[in-house]
Structures are given as structure tokens and as C-alpha cells.
Amino acid sequence: MIKLILSLSLVLISLDCLAQIDYSKLIIGRNTGTKTLHDGNVTKVFGFTETLNEVTDTPGPTIRVTEGDTVQIDFWNVSQGAPHTIHLHGLDVNQENDGVPHLSFAVNHMDHGYYQFKAPHPGTYIYHCHVVSTIHVQAGMYGVIIVEPSNGSTNTTWVGGETFDRDILLTASEIDTNWHTEAVLDHEHDPANPISVFVPEDYIPQYFLVNGLSETQLADPLNHYTTGANEDIFIRLVNIGYYGVRYVFPVSMNARTILSDGRPLPQDFVNDTIEVLPGERYGTLIQTGTEAFYNVDVEYFNMNTQVVASSQQVTLRTSLASINKLELNLVIYPNPSGNGIFHAVNAFTADYAVYDVDGEMVLKSSEQLIDLSKQKPGMYIIRYQGSAVKLCVQ
Ligand SMILES: [Cu+2]
């Protein structure tokens, strides 16, 4: 009988080992990353990449999986220092695959290991290294895992949930460059004596990031988020920093938070301001109208003092293709305009505004003669009471 039980256990173990992998992902951990900050300073970071030839930056790649899939992360540690892990923050996984070094396993330099889990509830999760996590997370070893619903829809919050036109991921974090020195980051971790690693006493970040960018980087039109007009957008709000974060949406976007940490909220939270504490994730539905730009403020506050240390701005740019241009009854001369001068007849009863492609307003007026002759060649957008017209100045 004992023999029979033993052999049954062996069969079960081998079946488990042979479980079908629905989704496999290679993630490489490295200590040799660099990050260019908005003021041109370059700081040393740790991070995750999908290939060996990428520059290691932070956050790491976003991993998208489907609810119910058996997921395998093949994690390689190609760093030149401490061991690393992948902790699956917020996901219901077993202890062996949870990446907390003393309870799970760590991957040493030039070694690899598999983290396996069955993707649970649809939502937004974090993965990060859990070796001296105070240091390694600040160093940059983090990314986001998105679990999409099992009905095959990438535009549904969960099976039977709400639909949306697109989702946008906003991950907040900070950098204190005093934590990114050789003295702090270049260490060989000793698992027998983990507290031997030097952790700076103060944490006073100078850089406040959304998806790894700040200040002028976020203002750069290349880093704006393109949306359509009159769209429902599912915003995935993540905070992997050590400060609290408040995302403040324009009132007109009707922000409605419906999901937290991979679970639908028992009741929607209707508020333009959503506070996300370190490690938390929220799912918030917002709507665009026909404005050209929507700015989302991101405030970072010290968890001890509640003092706001920084405010960043994320811009959503509405694609003009989806705005009904015919609503604006403009007579334009000459058309096409070669010198940038428009003549509008009986069109403007209130101010119109002209924007350049960077979203800067170059003119606000109710004059019927729109003089763009002093502007540089390029595309401009005239907006008037919710309508828009594109103009090319040559
Ligand atoms: Cu690590």
C-alpha cells in the first residue's frame, strides 16, 4: 500500500511538472542599467529587460497575460552582483513561486529559474525583485503584470464587466540619486546576513516619475498618450514608489474607480482624485470629450509628513481624426493656405484658439482674420467651441 501511495505521488508530481504552459516570458535581470533623467543627468539603475541587447532601464517590460493561463517566467540573472528574484506582487501564487528569497528561491548571477503561476483575477499587478527589496526596488527592478479577462477581450475590465476603448498604464515611482551610488548598489548580497547591506538613512527623492519619465520628458509630445475623442479609457494606476501618489483627473473626464488590486470594488468610487499608496493598483474609467488635450496631475506626498513633494503632469492628446470637423462652419481663403492666413466669415462669436503640434497655444482671438504668417511651417489646430480644424502652414 505504501508503495502504491508513493507511486501515485510520483505520478502527481510529474503531471504537475508537465503542466501545459500557455504563456512563457523571458525576463533578464541586470545591475548594469542607466537612466537618463529629465535634466540630462544619468543615474545607475538595476532593471529587467526582455532581451540581452536592450539598455536596462526602469520600469521593466509590461507583461500581459490572460486569466486562467498557466504562465511561466524564465528569469535570468545576468547581473554582476547580488542574486535577484521576481516577486509577483498581488497575484495569488503559491509560496514556491512568490519570489521572496527565504520562502521561495533566488536566482544567482548567470543562473536562471522558472516562476510559474496560473493567472488569477483580471487586473493590474506588480512584479519586482525581493532581494533587499528596499534597495532593489528603488534601484529599478520592477514592472507591471496585466491580467486580461478570459473571454478573449482586451477591452473588458473583467468577464461581464465594463468595456472600454483603450487602456493606459500609469506607474508612479521616484528616484533618490543618493541611493544610486556605487556604495549602495554595488553589493554582494549575503543571504545569511541580509541586514549587512547598507541602506541610506534618508530617502529624499529628486525625481518623481510616471512610467519612468518626469517633467520635460512627460511634456514632450512624443510621450503624450494618444486617445480618440469621446472614448472610454481604462486607466491602470500603479504606485511602486515609496511616496504616496494622488492622480487628479479633470472634472470633465468623470473619473470612476471600479477595480482595486485585481478585484472589482463593491461600489464604484466616483472622485476626480485617486490616492494610490505604495504597492497599490487601481482601475479607473475616464472619458474623453472633444478637447484637444487632457492633463492629469500626479502629486507625490511624503507618507510621514503628508507634504506634497512634487507634482507631475501626464497629457492625453485627443486624435483629431475622430472629431467632426464639419461642425465648424469656416470659410477659408486661400485654401489650401500657403502663407498661413485664414479668412473666416461669420464664424466666430467667441474666442478661438490655435495650437501648434506640441500642444502650445500660439494664438487666442475672436478676430476673423487669423494670422499665422509669423509661425513656423508645420501643422496647427484651430479649436472653436468643441470643434477643430487642421491647418498646414508651409
Ligand atoms: Cu534584486
Short mmCIF file of C-alpha atoms and ligand atoms in Angstrom, two decimals:
data_model
loop_
_atom_site.label_atom_id
_atom_site.label_comp_id
_atom_site.label_asym_id
_atom_site.label_seq_id
_atom_site.Cartn_x
_atom_site.Cartn_y
_atom_site.Cartn_z
CA MET A 1 0.00 0.00 0.00
CA ILE A 2 2.81 2.41 0.92
CA LYS A 3 4.42 1.62 -2.41
CA LEU A 4 1.18 2.39 -4.21
CA ILE A 5 0.77 5.76 -2.44
CA LEU A 6 4.39 6.61 -3.26
CA SER A 7 4.00 5.81 -6.90
CA LEU A 8 0.72 7.76 -7.08
CA SER A 9 2.51 10.77 -5.57
CA LEU A 10 5.26 10.45 -8.15
CA VAL A 11 2.69 10.38 -10.92
CA LEU A 12 1.03 13.50 -9.50
CA ILE A 13 4.37 15.30 -9.20
CA SER A 14 5.36 14.51 -12.74
CA LEU A 15 1.95 15.57 -14.05
CA ASP A 16 2.40 18.86 -12.23
CA CYS A 17 5.86 19.34 -13.77
CA LEU A 18 4.43 18.70 -17.19
CA ALA A 19 1.59 21.20 -16.75
CA GLN A 20 0.96 22.90 -20.05
CA ILE A 21 2.46 26.36 -20.22
CA ASP A 22 0.10 28.73 -22.00
CA TYR A 23 2.38 31.72 -21.90
CA SER A 24 6.13 31.85 -21.45
CA LYS A 25 8.12 35.01 -20.91
CA LEU A 26 11.86 35.57 -20.78
CA ILE A 27 12.89 38.25 -18.29
CA ILE A 28 16.51 39.24 -17.74
CA GLY A 29 17.63 40.96 -14.56
CA ARG A 30 20.70 43.20 -14.69
CA ASN A 31 22.60 45.52 -12.37
CA THR A 32 24.13 47.46 -15.22
CA GLY A 33 21.34 49.80 -16.29
CA THR A 34 21.42 53.54 -16.81
CA LYS A 35 18.61 56.03 -16.72
CA THR A 36 18.65 59.45 -18.34
CA LEU A 37 16.69 61.87 -16.19
CA HIS A 38 14.79 64.93 -17.38
CA ASP A 39 17.65 67.32 -16.61
CA GLY A 40 20.15 65.22 -18.56
CA ASN A 41 21.69 63.58 -15.51
CA VAL A 42 22.36 59.88 -15.96
CA THR A 43 21.96 57.60 -12.97
CA LYS A 44 22.80 53.95 -12.41
CA VAL A 45 19.80 51.61 -12.16
CA PHE A 46 19.03 47.93 -11.88
CA GLY A 47 16.25 46.60 -14.05
CA PHE A 48 14.52 43.99 -16.16
CA THR A 49 14.62 43.54 -19.93
CA GLU A 50 13.22 41.09 -22.47
CA THR A 51 16.43 40.75 -24.49
CA LEU A 52 20.14 40.95 -23.83
CA ASN A 53 20.82 43.85 -26.17
CA GLU A 54 18.40 46.30 -24.55
CA VAL A 55 19.65 49.11 -22.33
CA THR A 56 18.38 48.23 -18.90
CA ASP A 57 16.00 50.98 -17.79
CA THR A 58 13.09 51.19 -15.42
CA PRO A 59 10.26 50.21 -15.23
CA GLY A 60 10.76 46.83 -16.83
CA PRO A 61 8.60 45.41 -19.63
CA THR A 62 4.86 45.17 -19.07
CA ILE A 63 3.75 41.54 -19.11
CA ARG A 64 0.22 40.91 -20.43
CA VAL A 65 -1.35 37.53 -19.76
CA THR A 66 -4.85 36.06 -19.93
CA GLU A 67 -6.91 34.98 -16.94
CA GLY A 68 -6.64 31.24 -16.37
CA ASP A 69 -3.42 30.83 -18.35
CA THR A 70 -0.52 28.94 -16.85
CA VAL A 71 2.28 31.48 -17.05
CA GLN A 72 5.98 30.76 -16.83
CA ILE A 73 8.57 33.47 -16.36
CA ASP A 74 12.03 32.24 -17.29
CA PHE A 75 14.14 34.59 -15.21
CA TRP A 76 17.84 35.01 -15.97
CA ASN A 77 20.14 36.90 -13.64
CA VAL A 78 22.78 38.43 -15.89
CA SER A 79 23.81 40.96 -13.28
CA GLN A 80 27.29 41.34 -11.91
CA GLY A 81 26.30 41.22 -8.28
CA ALA A 82 23.62 40.12 -5.87
CA PRO A 83 21.08 37.41 -6.56
CA HIS A 84 17.64 38.59 -7.69
CA THR A 85 14.10 37.28 -7.67
CA ILE A 86 10.76 38.01 -9.25
CA HIS A 87 8.13 38.60 -6.62
CA LEU A 88 4.60 38.52 -8.04
CA HIS A 89 3.04 41.31 -6.01
CA GLY A 90 -0.71 40.94 -5.52
CA LEU A 91 -1.05 37.77 -7.60
CA ASP A 92 -2.40 34.67 -5.88
CA VAL A 93 0.53 32.33 -6.44
CA ASN A 94 1.96 29.57 -4.30
CA GLN A 95 4.83 30.29 -1.95
CA GLU A 96 7.41 28.47 -4.04
CA ASN A 97 6.81 30.86 -6.94
CA ASP A 98 6.38 34.05 -4.94
CA GLY A 99 9.98 35.25 -5.20
CA VAL A 100 10.50 36.11 -1.53
CA PRO A 101 14.06 34.73 -1.26
CA HIS A 102 13.94 32.87 2.06
CA LEU A 103 10.47 31.41 1.36
CA SER A 104 10.81 30.84 -2.37
CA PHE A 105 14.11 30.92 -4.22
CA ALA A 106 16.57 33.48 -5.51
CA VAL A 107 18.45 33.32 -8.81
CA ASN A 108 22.20 33.81 -8.63
CA HIS A 109 24.46 35.54 -11.09
CA MET A 110 24.45 33.82 -14.53
CA ASP A 111 21.81 31.37 -13.40
CA HIS A 112 18.10 31.16 -14.18
CA GLY A 113 14.89 29.90 -12.65
CA TYR A 114 11.24 29.50 -13.51
CA TYR A 115 8.44 31.32 -11.75
CA GLN A 116 5.14 29.66 -12.58
CA PHE A 117 1.58 30.67 -11.78
CA LYS A 118 -1.95 30.40 -13.03
CA ALA A 119 -3.08 33.94 -13.87
CA PRO A 120 -5.84 34.76 -11.41
CA HIS A 121 -8.29 37.62 -11.35
CA PRO A 122 -8.12 40.16 -14.22
CA GLY A 123 -6.45 43.35 -13.15
CA THR A 124 -3.14 45.09 -12.66
CA TYR A 125 -0.28 43.67 -10.64
CA ILE A 126 3.38 44.39 -9.96
CA TYR A 127 6.47 42.23 -10.26
CA HIS A 128 9.65 43.25 -8.51
CA CYS A 129 12.83 41.83 -7.07
CA HIS A 130 12.52 40.86 -3.41
CA VAL A 131 16.23 40.60 -2.55
CA VAL A 132 16.97 43.50 -0.16
CA SER A 133 13.83 44.91 -1.73
CA THR A 134 14.25 48.34 -0.12
CA ILE A 135 17.32 48.78 -2.30
CA HIS A 136 16.50 46.66 -5.34
CA VAL A 137 13.05 48.21 -5.93
CA GLN A 138 14.42 51.73 -5.60
CA ALA A 139 17.23 50.63 -7.89
CA GLY A 140 14.61 49.94 -10.56
CA MET A 141 13.79 46.23 -10.51
CA TYR A 142 10.05 46.49 -11.07
CA GLY A 143 7.42 46.22 -13.77
CA VAL A 144 3.71 45.59 -14.24
CA ILE A 145 1.74 42.42 -14.98
CA ILE A 146 -1.68 42.88 -16.55
CA VAL A 147 -4.15 40.00 -16.44
CA GLU A 148 -6.80 40.31 -19.12
CA PRO A 149 -10.18 38.56 -18.81
CA SER A 150 -10.63 35.02 -20.08
CA ASN A 151 -13.35 35.96 -22.61
CA GLY A 152 -10.69 36.94 -25.14
CA SER A 153 -11.48 40.63 -24.87
CA THR A 154 -8.64 43.05 -24.30
CA ASN A 155 -11.21 45.82 -23.88
CA THR A 156 -13.20 44.49 -20.96
CA THR A 157 -12.37 45.05 -17.30
CA TRP A 158 -13.39 41.51 -16.36
CA VAL A 159 -15.78 38.88 -17.73
CA GLY A 160 -19.18 40.55 -17.56
CA GLY A 161 -17.51 43.81 -16.55
CA GLU A 162 -17.32 47.14 -18.31
CA THR A 163 -15.96 47.74 -21.78
CA PHE A 164 -13.53 50.46 -22.81
CA ASP A 165 -11.90 51.74 -25.98
CA ARG A 166 -8.30 51.54 -24.72
CA ASP A 167 -6.32 51.19 -21.54
CA ILE A 168 -3.45 53.34 -20.34
CA LEU A 169 -0.96 52.29 -17.69
CA LEU A 170 0.45 54.93 -15.33
CA THR A 171 3.15 53.65 -12.97
CA ALA A 172 4.44 56.09 -10.38
CA SER A 173 7.85 55.85 -8.70
CA GLU A 174 10.68 58.10 -7.54
CA ILE A 175 14.45 58.23 -7.61
CA ASP A 176 16.74 59.50 -4.86
CA THR A 177 20.11 59.57 -6.63
CA ASN A 178 21.86 59.19 -3.27
CA TRP A 179 20.56 55.62 -3.32
CA HIS A 180 22.01 55.02 -6.78
CA THR A 181 25.68 55.30 -5.87
CA GLU A 182 28.27 52.54 -6.19
CA ALA A 183 28.39 52.33 -2.37
CA VAL A 184 24.70 51.49 -2.11
CA LEU A 185 24.14 49.45 -5.26
CA ASP A 186 27.38 47.51 -5.70
CA HIS A 187 26.95 44.84 -3.11
CA GLU A 188 27.17 41.08 -2.96
CA HIS A 189 24.11 40.09 -1.01
CA ASP A 190 24.75 37.64 1.81
CA PRO A 191 21.51 35.71 2.45
CA ALA A 192 22.83 34.61 5.82
CA ASN A 193 23.21 38.20 6.89
CA PRO A 194 20.84 40.33 4.80
CA ILE A 195 20.98 43.39 7.05
CA SER A 196 24.67 43.83 6.27
CA VAL A 197 23.61 45.69 3.15
CA PHE A 198 23.90 49.44 3.59
CA VAL A 199 20.55 51.22 3.35
CA PRO A 200 20.78 55.04 3.45
CA GLU A 201 19.01 56.64 6.41
CA ASP A 202 17.17 59.33 4.46
CA TYR A 203 15.02 58.98 1.39
CA ILE A 204 14.65 62.35 -0.28
CA PRO A 205 13.87 61.75 -3.96
CA GLN A 206 14.79 64.41 -6.51
CA TYR A 207 12.95 62.77 -9.42
CA PHE A 208 9.26 61.86 -9.46
CA LEU A 209 8.39 59.54 -12.31
CA VAL A 210 5.40 58.31 -14.28
CA ASN A 211 6.35 55.30 -16.38
CA GLY A 212 9.99 56.23 -15.76
CA LEU A 213 9.64 59.82 -17.02
CA SER A 214 9.33 63.22 -15.37
CA GLU A 215 8.98 66.97 -16.02
CA THR A 216 10.07 67.89 -19.56
CA GLN A 217 10.09 64.23 -20.60
CA LEU A 218 6.37 63.97 -19.78
CA ALA A 219 5.73 67.29 -21.53
CA ASP A 220 7.38 66.03 -24.72
CA PRO A 221 4.59 65.34 -27.25
CA LEU A 222 6.30 62.05 -28.09
CA ASN A 223 5.42 60.91 -24.57
CA HIS A 224 1.81 62.06 -24.64
CA TYR A 225 -0.89 59.39 -24.73
CA THR A 226 -2.94 59.43 -27.90
CA THR A 227 -6.65 58.81 -27.47
CA GLY A 228 -9.76 59.26 -29.56
CA ALA A 229 -12.41 61.84 -28.84
CA ASN A 230 -15.44 60.64 -26.87
CA GLU A 231 -13.69 57.49 -25.71
CA ASP A 232 -13.99 55.38 -22.57
CA ILE A 233 -10.49 54.77 -21.25
CA PHE A 234 -9.46 52.34 -18.56
CA ILE A 235 -6.58 53.84 -16.61
CA ARG A 236 -4.42 51.41 -14.67
CA LEU A 237 -2.96 53.34 -11.74
CA VAL A 238 0.09 51.82 -10.08
CA ASN A 239 2.40 53.08 -7.36
CA ILE A 240 5.70 51.26 -6.88
CA GLY A 241 7.47 54.20 -5.21
CA TYR A 242 7.89 54.92 -1.50
CA TYR A 243 5.78 58.10 -1.58
CA GLY A 244 2.01 58.22 -1.72
CA VAL A 245 0.57 59.38 -5.02
CA ARG A 246 -2.61 61.24 -5.96
CA TYR A 247 -3.79 61.12 -9.53
CA VAL A 248 -6.06 64.11 -10.23
CA PHE A 249 -8.23 63.89 -13.36
CA PRO A 250 -10.02 66.82 -15.00
CA VAL A 251 -13.63 67.01 -13.76
CA SER A 252 -14.92 66.61 -17.33
CA MET A 253 -13.38 63.11 -17.52
CA ASN A 254 -15.87 61.71 -14.95
CA ALA A 255 -13.27 59.50 -13.24
CA ARG A 256 -14.86 56.40 -11.76
CA THR A 257 -12.71 53.84 -9.96
CA ILE A 258 -14.08 50.31 -10.24
CA LEU A 259 -11.18 47.93 -9.56
CA SER A 260 -8.59 47.61 -6.83
CA ASP A 261 -5.77 45.12 -6.57
CA GLY A 262 -7.36 42.77 -9.09
CA ARG A 263 -10.84 42.78 -7.52
CA PRO A 264 -13.94 44.74 -8.55
CA LEU A 265 -14.87 47.27 -5.84
CA PRO A 266 -18.18 46.51 -4.12
CA GLN A 267 -19.19 50.06 -5.01
CA ASP A 268 -17.73 52.40 -7.62
CA PHE A 269 -15.64 55.22 -6.24
CA VAL A 270 -16.60 58.40 -8.07
CA ASN A 271 -13.96 61.05 -7.48
CA ASP A 272 -11.55 63.03 -9.64
CA THR A 273 -8.73 62.36 -7.14
CA ILE A 274 -7.50 58.82 -6.59
CA GLU A 275 -4.92 58.19 -3.90
CA VAL A 276 -2.63 55.24 -4.57
CA LEU A 277 -0.29 54.18 -1.79
CA PRO A 278 2.95 52.23 -2.37
CA GLY A 279 2.21 48.81 -3.86
CA GLU A 280 -1.45 49.59 -4.62
CA ARG A 281 -3.14 49.40 -8.02
CA TYR A 282 -6.49 50.84 -9.09
CA GLY A 283 -8.54 50.61 -12.25
CA THR A 284 -10.30 53.84 -13.15
CA LEU A 285 -12.61 54.58 -16.07
CA ILE A 286 -12.39 58.04 -17.59
CA GLN A 287 -13.95 59.64 -20.66
CA THR A 288 -12.53 61.98 -23.25
CA GLY A 289 -14.69 64.55 -24.99
CA THR A 290 -13.57 66.75 -27.84
CA GLU A 291 -10.88 68.77 -26.07
CA ALA A 292 -7.50 68.61 -27.78
CA PHE A 293 -5.64 67.80 -24.56
CA TYR A 294 -6.42 66.47 -21.13
CA ASN A 295 -3.89 66.90 -18.35
CA VAL A 296 -3.75 64.52 -15.40
CA ASP A 297 -1.89 65.84 -12.35
CA VAL A 298 0.15 63.39 -10.33
CA GLU A 299 1.03 64.51 -6.80
CA TYR A 300 3.69 62.76 -4.75
CA PHE A 301 3.42 63.11 -0.98
CA ASN A 302 5.67 62.04 1.86
CA MET A 303 3.89 59.24 3.75
CA ASN A 304 5.15 60.50 7.13
CA THR A 305 4.52 64.22 6.78
CA GLN A 306 1.79 64.19 4.08
CA VAL A 307 3.70 67.08 2.47
CA VAL A 308 3.43 67.11 -1.34
CA ALA A 309 6.98 66.96 -2.67
CA SER A 310 6.25 67.15 -6.39
CA SER A 311 3.51 67.41 -8.96
CA GLN A 312 3.93 65.92 -12.43
CA GLN A 313 1.63 66.16 -15.40
CA VAL A 314 0.57 63.44 -17.83
CA THR A 315 -1.05 64.58 -21.09
CA LEU A 316 -3.66 62.70 -23.09
CA ARG A 317 -3.82 64.02 -26.64
CA THR A 318 -7.10 63.56 -28.47
CA SER A 319 -6.77 62.33 -32.01
CA LEU A 320 -8.37 64.88 -34.29
CA ALA A 321 -9.37 62.20 -36.75
CA SER A 322 -12.34 61.41 -34.60
CA ILE A 323 -13.55 64.98 -34.22
CA ASN A 324 -16.31 66.08 -36.52
CA LYS A 325 -14.68 68.92 -38.44
CA LEU A 326 -17.89 69.84 -40.23
CA GLU A 327 -19.31 71.30 -37.04
CA LEU A 328 -17.16 74.36 -37.59
CA ASN A 329 -18.58 76.35 -40.46
CA LEU A 330 -15.43 78.12 -41.62
CA VAL A 331 -14.85 79.72 -44.97
CA ILE A 332 -11.15 79.61 -45.58
CA TYR A 333 -9.20 81.62 -48.08
CA PRO A 334 -6.88 80.75 -49.68
CA ASN A 335 -7.47 77.04 -49.37
CA PRO A 336 -5.11 75.29 -49.07
CA SER A 337 -3.39 78.06 -47.27
CA GLY A 338 0.16 78.69 -48.35
CA ASN A 339 1.02 81.62 -46.14
CA GLY A 340 -0.90 80.64 -43.07
CA ILE A 341 -3.57 83.31 -43.28
CA PHE A 342 -7.15 82.24 -42.83
CA HIS A 343 -10.17 84.31 -43.50
CA ALA A 344 -13.25 83.28 -41.62
CA VAL A 345 -16.65 84.68 -42.44
CA ASN A 346 -19.29 84.93 -39.74
CA ALA A 347 -17.78 82.01 -37.93
CA PHE A 348 -16.53 83.27 -34.61
CA THR A 349 -18.81 84.69 -31.97
CA ALA A 350 -16.34 83.87 -29.22
CA ASP A 351 -12.62 83.26 -28.86
CA TYR A 352 -10.95 80.51 -30.84
CA ALA A 353 -7.52 79.13 -30.02
CA VAL A 354 -4.71 77.96 -32.27
CA TYR A 355 -2.34 75.25 -31.12
CA ASP A 356 0.91 74.01 -32.59
CA VAL A 357 1.71 70.29 -32.81
CA ASP A 358 3.37 70.44 -29.40
CA GLY A 359 0.06 71.47 -27.91
CA GLU A 360 1.26 75.01 -27.19
CA MET A 361 -1.38 77.65 -27.76
CA VAL A 362 0.09 80.17 -30.19
CA LEU A 363 -2.94 82.42 -30.61
CA LYS A 364 -6.23 83.16 -28.91
CA SER A 365 -8.58 85.61 -30.56
CA SER A 366 -12.04 86.24 -31.94
CA GLU A 367 -10.71 88.16 -34.94
CA GLN A 368 -11.93 86.82 -38.24
CA LEU A 369 -8.53 87.21 -39.82
CA ILE A 370 -6.29 84.51 -38.40
CA ASP A 371 -2.71 85.49 -38.97
CA LEU A 372 -0.32 82.60 -38.75
CA SER A 373 2.25 84.09 -41.09
CA LYS A 374 4.75 84.57 -38.25
CA GLN A 375 4.51 80.94 -37.18
CA LYS A 376 6.93 78.26 -38.26
CA PRO A 377 5.87 75.87 -41.03
CA GLY A 378 4.01 72.87 -39.73
CA MET A 379 0.61 71.69 -38.66
CA TYR A 380 -1.67 73.81 -36.49
CA ILE A 381 -5.03 73.12 -34.97
CA ILE A 382 -7.77 75.70 -34.64
CA ARG A 383 -10.25 74.88 -31.93
CA TYR A 384 -13.55 76.63 -31.55
CA GLN A 385 -16.30 75.58 -29.16
CA GLY A 386 -15.51 71.87 -29.24
CA SER A 387 -14.72 71.65 -32.97
CA ALA A 388 -11.35 71.55 -34.61
CA VAL A 389 -9.78 72.28 -37.97
CA LYS A 390 -6.31 71.30 -39.04
CA LEU A 391 -4.19 73.81 -40.88
CA CYS A 392 -0.90 73.23 -42.61
CA VAL A 393 1.40 76.24 -42.78
CA GLN A 394 4.05 75.86 -45.48
CU CU B 1 17.35 42.16 -6.95
#
